[in-house]
Each structure stands twice: as C-alpha cells, then as structure tokens.
Short mmCIF file of N, CA and C in Angstrom, two decimals:
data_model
loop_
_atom_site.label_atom_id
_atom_site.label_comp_id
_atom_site.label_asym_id
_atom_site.label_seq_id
_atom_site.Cartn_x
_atom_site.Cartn_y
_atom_site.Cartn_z
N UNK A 1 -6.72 37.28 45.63
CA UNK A 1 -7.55 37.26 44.44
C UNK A 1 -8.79 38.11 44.68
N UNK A 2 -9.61 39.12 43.43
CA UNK A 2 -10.33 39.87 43.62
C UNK A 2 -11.41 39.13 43.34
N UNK A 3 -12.67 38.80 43.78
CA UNK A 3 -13.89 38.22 43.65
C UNK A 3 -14.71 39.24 42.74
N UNK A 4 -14.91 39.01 41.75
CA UNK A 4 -16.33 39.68 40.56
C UNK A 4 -17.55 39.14 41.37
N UNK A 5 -18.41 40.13 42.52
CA UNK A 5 -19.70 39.56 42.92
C UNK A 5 -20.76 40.30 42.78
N UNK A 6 -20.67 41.26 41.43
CA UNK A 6 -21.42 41.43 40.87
C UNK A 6 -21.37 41.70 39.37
N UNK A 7 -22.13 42.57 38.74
CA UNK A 7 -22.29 42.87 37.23
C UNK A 7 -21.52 44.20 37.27
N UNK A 8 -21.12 44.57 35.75
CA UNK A 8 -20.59 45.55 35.65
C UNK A 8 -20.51 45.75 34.22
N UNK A 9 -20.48 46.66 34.26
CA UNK A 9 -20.57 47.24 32.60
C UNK A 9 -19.91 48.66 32.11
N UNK A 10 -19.36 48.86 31.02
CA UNK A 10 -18.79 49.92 30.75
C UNK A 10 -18.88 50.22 28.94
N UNK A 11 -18.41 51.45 28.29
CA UNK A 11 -18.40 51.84 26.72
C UNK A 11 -19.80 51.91 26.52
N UNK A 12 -19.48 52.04 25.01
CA UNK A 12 -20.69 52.58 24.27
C UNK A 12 -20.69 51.55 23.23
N UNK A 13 -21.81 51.59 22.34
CA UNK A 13 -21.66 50.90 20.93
C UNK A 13 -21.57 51.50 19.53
N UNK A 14 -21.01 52.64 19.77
CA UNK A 14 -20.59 53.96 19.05
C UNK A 14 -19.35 53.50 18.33
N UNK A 15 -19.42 53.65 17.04
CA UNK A 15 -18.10 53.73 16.37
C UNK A 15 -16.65 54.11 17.09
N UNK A 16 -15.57 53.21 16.98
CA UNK A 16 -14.46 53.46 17.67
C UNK A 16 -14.41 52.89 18.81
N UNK A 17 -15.42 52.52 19.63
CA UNK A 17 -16.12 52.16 20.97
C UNK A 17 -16.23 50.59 21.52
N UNK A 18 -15.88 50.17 22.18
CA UNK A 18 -16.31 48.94 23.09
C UNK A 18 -17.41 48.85 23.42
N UNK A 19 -18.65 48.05 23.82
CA UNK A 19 -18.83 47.70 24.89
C UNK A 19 -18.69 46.47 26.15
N UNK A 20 -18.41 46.66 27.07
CA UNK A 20 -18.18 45.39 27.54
C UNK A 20 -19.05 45.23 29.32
N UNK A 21 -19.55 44.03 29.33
CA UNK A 21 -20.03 43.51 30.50
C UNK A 21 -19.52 42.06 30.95
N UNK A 22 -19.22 42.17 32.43
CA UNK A 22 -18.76 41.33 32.70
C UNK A 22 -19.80 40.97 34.30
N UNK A 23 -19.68 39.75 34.44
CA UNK A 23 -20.21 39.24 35.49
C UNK A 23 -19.51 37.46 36.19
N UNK A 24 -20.10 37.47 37.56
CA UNK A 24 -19.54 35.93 38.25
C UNK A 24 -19.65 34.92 37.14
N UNK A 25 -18.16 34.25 36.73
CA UNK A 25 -18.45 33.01 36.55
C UNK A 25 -17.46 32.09 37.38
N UNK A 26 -17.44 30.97 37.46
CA UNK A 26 -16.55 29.98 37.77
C UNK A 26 -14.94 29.66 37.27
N UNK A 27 -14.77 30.61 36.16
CA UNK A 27 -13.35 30.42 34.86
C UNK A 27 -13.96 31.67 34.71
N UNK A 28 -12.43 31.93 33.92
CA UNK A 28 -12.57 32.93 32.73
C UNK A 28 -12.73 32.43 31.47
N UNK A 29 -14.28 33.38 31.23
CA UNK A 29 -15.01 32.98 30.21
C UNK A 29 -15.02 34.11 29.22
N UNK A 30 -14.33 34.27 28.06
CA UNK A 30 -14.05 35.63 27.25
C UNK A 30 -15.43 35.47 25.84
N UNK A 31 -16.11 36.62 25.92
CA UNK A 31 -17.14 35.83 24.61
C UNK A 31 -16.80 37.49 23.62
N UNK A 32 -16.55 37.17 22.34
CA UNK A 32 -16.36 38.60 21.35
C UNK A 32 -17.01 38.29 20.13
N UNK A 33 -17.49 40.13 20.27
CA UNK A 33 -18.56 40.18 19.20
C UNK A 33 -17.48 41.21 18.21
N UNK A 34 -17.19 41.11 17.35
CA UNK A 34 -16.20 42.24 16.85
C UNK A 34 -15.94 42.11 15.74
N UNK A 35 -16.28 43.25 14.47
CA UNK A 35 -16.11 43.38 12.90
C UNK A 35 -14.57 43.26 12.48
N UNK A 36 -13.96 43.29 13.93
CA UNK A 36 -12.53 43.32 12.69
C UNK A 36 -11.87 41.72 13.97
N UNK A 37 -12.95 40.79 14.03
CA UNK A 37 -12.16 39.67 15.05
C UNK A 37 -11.26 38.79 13.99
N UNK A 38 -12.14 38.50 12.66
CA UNK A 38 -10.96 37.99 11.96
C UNK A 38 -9.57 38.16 12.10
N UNK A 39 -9.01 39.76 12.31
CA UNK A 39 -7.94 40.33 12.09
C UNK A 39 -7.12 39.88 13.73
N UNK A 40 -8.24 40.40 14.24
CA UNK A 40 -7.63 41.02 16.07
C UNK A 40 -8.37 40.47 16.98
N UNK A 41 -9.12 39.40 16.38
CA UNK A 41 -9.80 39.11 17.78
C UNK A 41 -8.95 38.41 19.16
N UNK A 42 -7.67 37.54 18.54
CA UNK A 42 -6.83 36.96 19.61
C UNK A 42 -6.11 37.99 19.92
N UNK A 43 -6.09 38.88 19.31
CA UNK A 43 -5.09 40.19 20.60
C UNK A 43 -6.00 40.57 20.89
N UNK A 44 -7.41 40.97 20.91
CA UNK A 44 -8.28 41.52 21.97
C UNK A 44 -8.18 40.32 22.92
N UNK A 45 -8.25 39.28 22.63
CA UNK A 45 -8.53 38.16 23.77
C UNK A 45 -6.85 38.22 24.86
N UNK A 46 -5.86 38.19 24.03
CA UNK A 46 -4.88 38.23 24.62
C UNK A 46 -4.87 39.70 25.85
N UNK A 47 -5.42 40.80 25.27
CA UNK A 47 -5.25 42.21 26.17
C UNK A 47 -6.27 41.78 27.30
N UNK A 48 -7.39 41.05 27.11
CA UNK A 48 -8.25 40.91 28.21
C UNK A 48 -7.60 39.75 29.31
N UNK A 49 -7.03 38.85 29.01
CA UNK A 49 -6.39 38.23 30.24
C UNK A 49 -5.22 38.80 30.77
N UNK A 50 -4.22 39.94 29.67
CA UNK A 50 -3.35 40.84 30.70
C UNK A 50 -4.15 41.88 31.70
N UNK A 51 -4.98 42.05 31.05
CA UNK A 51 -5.49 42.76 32.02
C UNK A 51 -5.94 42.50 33.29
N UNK A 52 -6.66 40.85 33.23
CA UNK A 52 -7.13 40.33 34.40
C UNK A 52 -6.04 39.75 34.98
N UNK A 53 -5.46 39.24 34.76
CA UNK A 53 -3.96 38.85 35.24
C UNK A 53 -3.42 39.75 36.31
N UNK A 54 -3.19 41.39 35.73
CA UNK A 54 -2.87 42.37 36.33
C UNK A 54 -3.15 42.62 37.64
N UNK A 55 -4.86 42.63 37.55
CA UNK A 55 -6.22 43.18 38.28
C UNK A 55 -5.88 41.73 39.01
N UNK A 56 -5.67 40.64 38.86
CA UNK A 56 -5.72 39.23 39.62
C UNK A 56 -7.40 39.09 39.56
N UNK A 57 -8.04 39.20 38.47
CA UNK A 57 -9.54 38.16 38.43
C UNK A 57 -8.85 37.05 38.09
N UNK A 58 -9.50 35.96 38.87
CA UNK A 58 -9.26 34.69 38.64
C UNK A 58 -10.77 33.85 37.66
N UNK A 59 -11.85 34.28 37.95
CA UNK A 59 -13.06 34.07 37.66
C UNK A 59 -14.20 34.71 37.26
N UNK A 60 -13.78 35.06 35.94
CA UNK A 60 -15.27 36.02 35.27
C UNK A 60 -15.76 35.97 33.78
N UNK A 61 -16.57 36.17 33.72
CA UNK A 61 -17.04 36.11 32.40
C UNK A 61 -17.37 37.45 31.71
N UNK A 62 -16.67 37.51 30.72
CA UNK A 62 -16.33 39.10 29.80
C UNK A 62 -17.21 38.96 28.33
N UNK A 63 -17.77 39.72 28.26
CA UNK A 63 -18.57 39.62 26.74
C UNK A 63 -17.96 40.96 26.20
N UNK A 64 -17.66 40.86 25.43
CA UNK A 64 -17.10 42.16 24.46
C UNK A 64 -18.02 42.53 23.33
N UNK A 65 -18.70 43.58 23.14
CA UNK A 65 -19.26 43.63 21.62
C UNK A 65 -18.10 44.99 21.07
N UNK A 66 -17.17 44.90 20.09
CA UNK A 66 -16.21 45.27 19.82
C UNK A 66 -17.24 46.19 18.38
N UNK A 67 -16.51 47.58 18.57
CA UNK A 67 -16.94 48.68 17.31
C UNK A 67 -15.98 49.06 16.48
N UNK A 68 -14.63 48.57 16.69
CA UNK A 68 -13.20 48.95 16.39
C UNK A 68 -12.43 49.93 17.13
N UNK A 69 -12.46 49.50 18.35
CA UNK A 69 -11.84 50.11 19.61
C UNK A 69 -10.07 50.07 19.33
N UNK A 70 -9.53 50.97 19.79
CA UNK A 70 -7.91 50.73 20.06
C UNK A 70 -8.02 49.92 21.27
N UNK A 71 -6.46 49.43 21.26
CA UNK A 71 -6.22 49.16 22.51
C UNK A 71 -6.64 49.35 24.10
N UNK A 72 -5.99 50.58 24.02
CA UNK A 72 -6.17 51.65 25.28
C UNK A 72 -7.60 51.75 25.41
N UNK A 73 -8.71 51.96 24.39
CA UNK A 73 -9.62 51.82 24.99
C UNK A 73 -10.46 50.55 25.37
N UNK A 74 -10.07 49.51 25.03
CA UNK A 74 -10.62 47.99 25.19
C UNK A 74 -10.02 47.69 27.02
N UNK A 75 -8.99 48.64 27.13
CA UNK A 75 -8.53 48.00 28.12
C UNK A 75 -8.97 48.95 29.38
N UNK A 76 -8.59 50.23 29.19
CA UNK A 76 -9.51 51.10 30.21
C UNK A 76 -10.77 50.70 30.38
N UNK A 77 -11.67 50.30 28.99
CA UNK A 77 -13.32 49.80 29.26
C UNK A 77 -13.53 48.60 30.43
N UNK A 78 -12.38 47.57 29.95
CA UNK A 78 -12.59 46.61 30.87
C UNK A 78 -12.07 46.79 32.19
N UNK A 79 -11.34 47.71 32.30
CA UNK A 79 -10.97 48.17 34.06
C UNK A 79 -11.50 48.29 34.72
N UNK A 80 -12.74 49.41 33.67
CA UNK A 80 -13.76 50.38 34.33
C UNK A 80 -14.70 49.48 34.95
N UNK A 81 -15.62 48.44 33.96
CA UNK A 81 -16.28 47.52 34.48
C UNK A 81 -15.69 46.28 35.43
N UNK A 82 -14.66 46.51 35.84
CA UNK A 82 -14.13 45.32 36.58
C UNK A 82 -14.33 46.34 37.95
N UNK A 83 -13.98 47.72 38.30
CA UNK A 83 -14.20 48.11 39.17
C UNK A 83 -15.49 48.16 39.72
N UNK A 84 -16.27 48.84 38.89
CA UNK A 84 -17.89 48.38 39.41
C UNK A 84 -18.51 47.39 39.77
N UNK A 85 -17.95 46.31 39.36
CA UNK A 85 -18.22 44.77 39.86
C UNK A 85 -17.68 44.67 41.26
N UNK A 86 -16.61 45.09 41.57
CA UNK A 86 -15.88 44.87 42.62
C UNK A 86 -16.28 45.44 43.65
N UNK A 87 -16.01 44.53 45.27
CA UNK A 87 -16.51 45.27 46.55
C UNK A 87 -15.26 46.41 46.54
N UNK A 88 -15.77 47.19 47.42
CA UNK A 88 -14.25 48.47 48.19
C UNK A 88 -13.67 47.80 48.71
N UNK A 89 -13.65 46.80 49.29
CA UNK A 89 -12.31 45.92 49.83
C UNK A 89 -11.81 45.25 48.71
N UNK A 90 -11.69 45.09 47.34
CA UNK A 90 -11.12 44.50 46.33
C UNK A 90 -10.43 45.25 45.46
N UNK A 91 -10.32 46.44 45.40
CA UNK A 91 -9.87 47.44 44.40
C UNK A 91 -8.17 46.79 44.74
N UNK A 92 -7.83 47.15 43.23
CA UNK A 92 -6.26 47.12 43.19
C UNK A 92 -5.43 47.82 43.15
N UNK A 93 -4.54 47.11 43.40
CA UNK A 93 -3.34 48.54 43.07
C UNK A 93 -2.70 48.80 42.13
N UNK A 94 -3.18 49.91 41.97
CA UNK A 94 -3.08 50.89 40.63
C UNK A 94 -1.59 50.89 40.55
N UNK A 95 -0.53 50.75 41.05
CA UNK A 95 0.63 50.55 40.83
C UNK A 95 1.42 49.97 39.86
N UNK A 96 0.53 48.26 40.21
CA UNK A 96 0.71 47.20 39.03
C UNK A 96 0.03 47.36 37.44
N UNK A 97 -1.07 48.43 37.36
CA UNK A 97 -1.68 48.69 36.54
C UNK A 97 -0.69 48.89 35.54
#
C-alpha cells in the first residue's frame, strides 16, 4: 500500500478543467464541488476510487472542484497529484495504470 504523507495538488479552475487536492486522511474521503454533479457526480466519484484502487491508496482525502472536465482529464489530474504526495519509494507501476 502507497502512504499519501503529504499534500498534493494538480489542474486548473479553467473551463473544461479540474482542480483537485488531496492530502493524509485515515479513509478515503472523496469531497466534490462540480456544476454538472447532479448528472455525473457518482461517476466522477466512481473514476476516483478506480483510480485509487489502481494506484493502491488505501487512505486519502480528495477534494475535487470540478469545471466540466472529461474523464481522462479528472483522472490524469488525480494521478498527477497522487504522485506529488507520494515518497520515491511509493511510485507505482505504471503497468497496472
């Protein structure tokens, strides 16, 4: 399991755009800010635990402020900031990605 032991952050708040920060919690804690969550907010929620699933976070807390991002980019955003959180001994393998 990869330990989140620090902050991390990634996107913009630009039209089309994510932003997302994530930091240590105890659970996974998913919080979304997003104009179209009525529609999509449980498949954004659903793409963020495949993703951590993937990555094997067991314990973090994800805040999303959503601009009407695709997929691909909700999910690269949250990669990005999961890597920066992460020590160099935690990176994954990009394989399973």
């Amino acid at each position: 399991m990869a330990d989140i032991t620090s902050c991390g952050h990634a996107g913009t708040l630009e039209s089309s755009d994510v932003l997302i920060h994530i930091e240590p919690s105890q659970d996974i804690e998913i919080n979304l800010i997003s104009s179209v969550e009525e529609l999509y907010g449980d498949d954004i929620k659903a793409l963020v635990l495949e993703v951590l699933e993937k990555m094997n976070i067991k314990a973090v807390k994800v805040d999303i402020n959503d601009k009407g991002a695709l997929d691909y980019v909700i999910k690269a955003r949250l990669q990005t900031a999961i890597l920066r959180a992460l020590e160099d001994g935690d990176k994954p393998d990009w394989s399973l990605l």
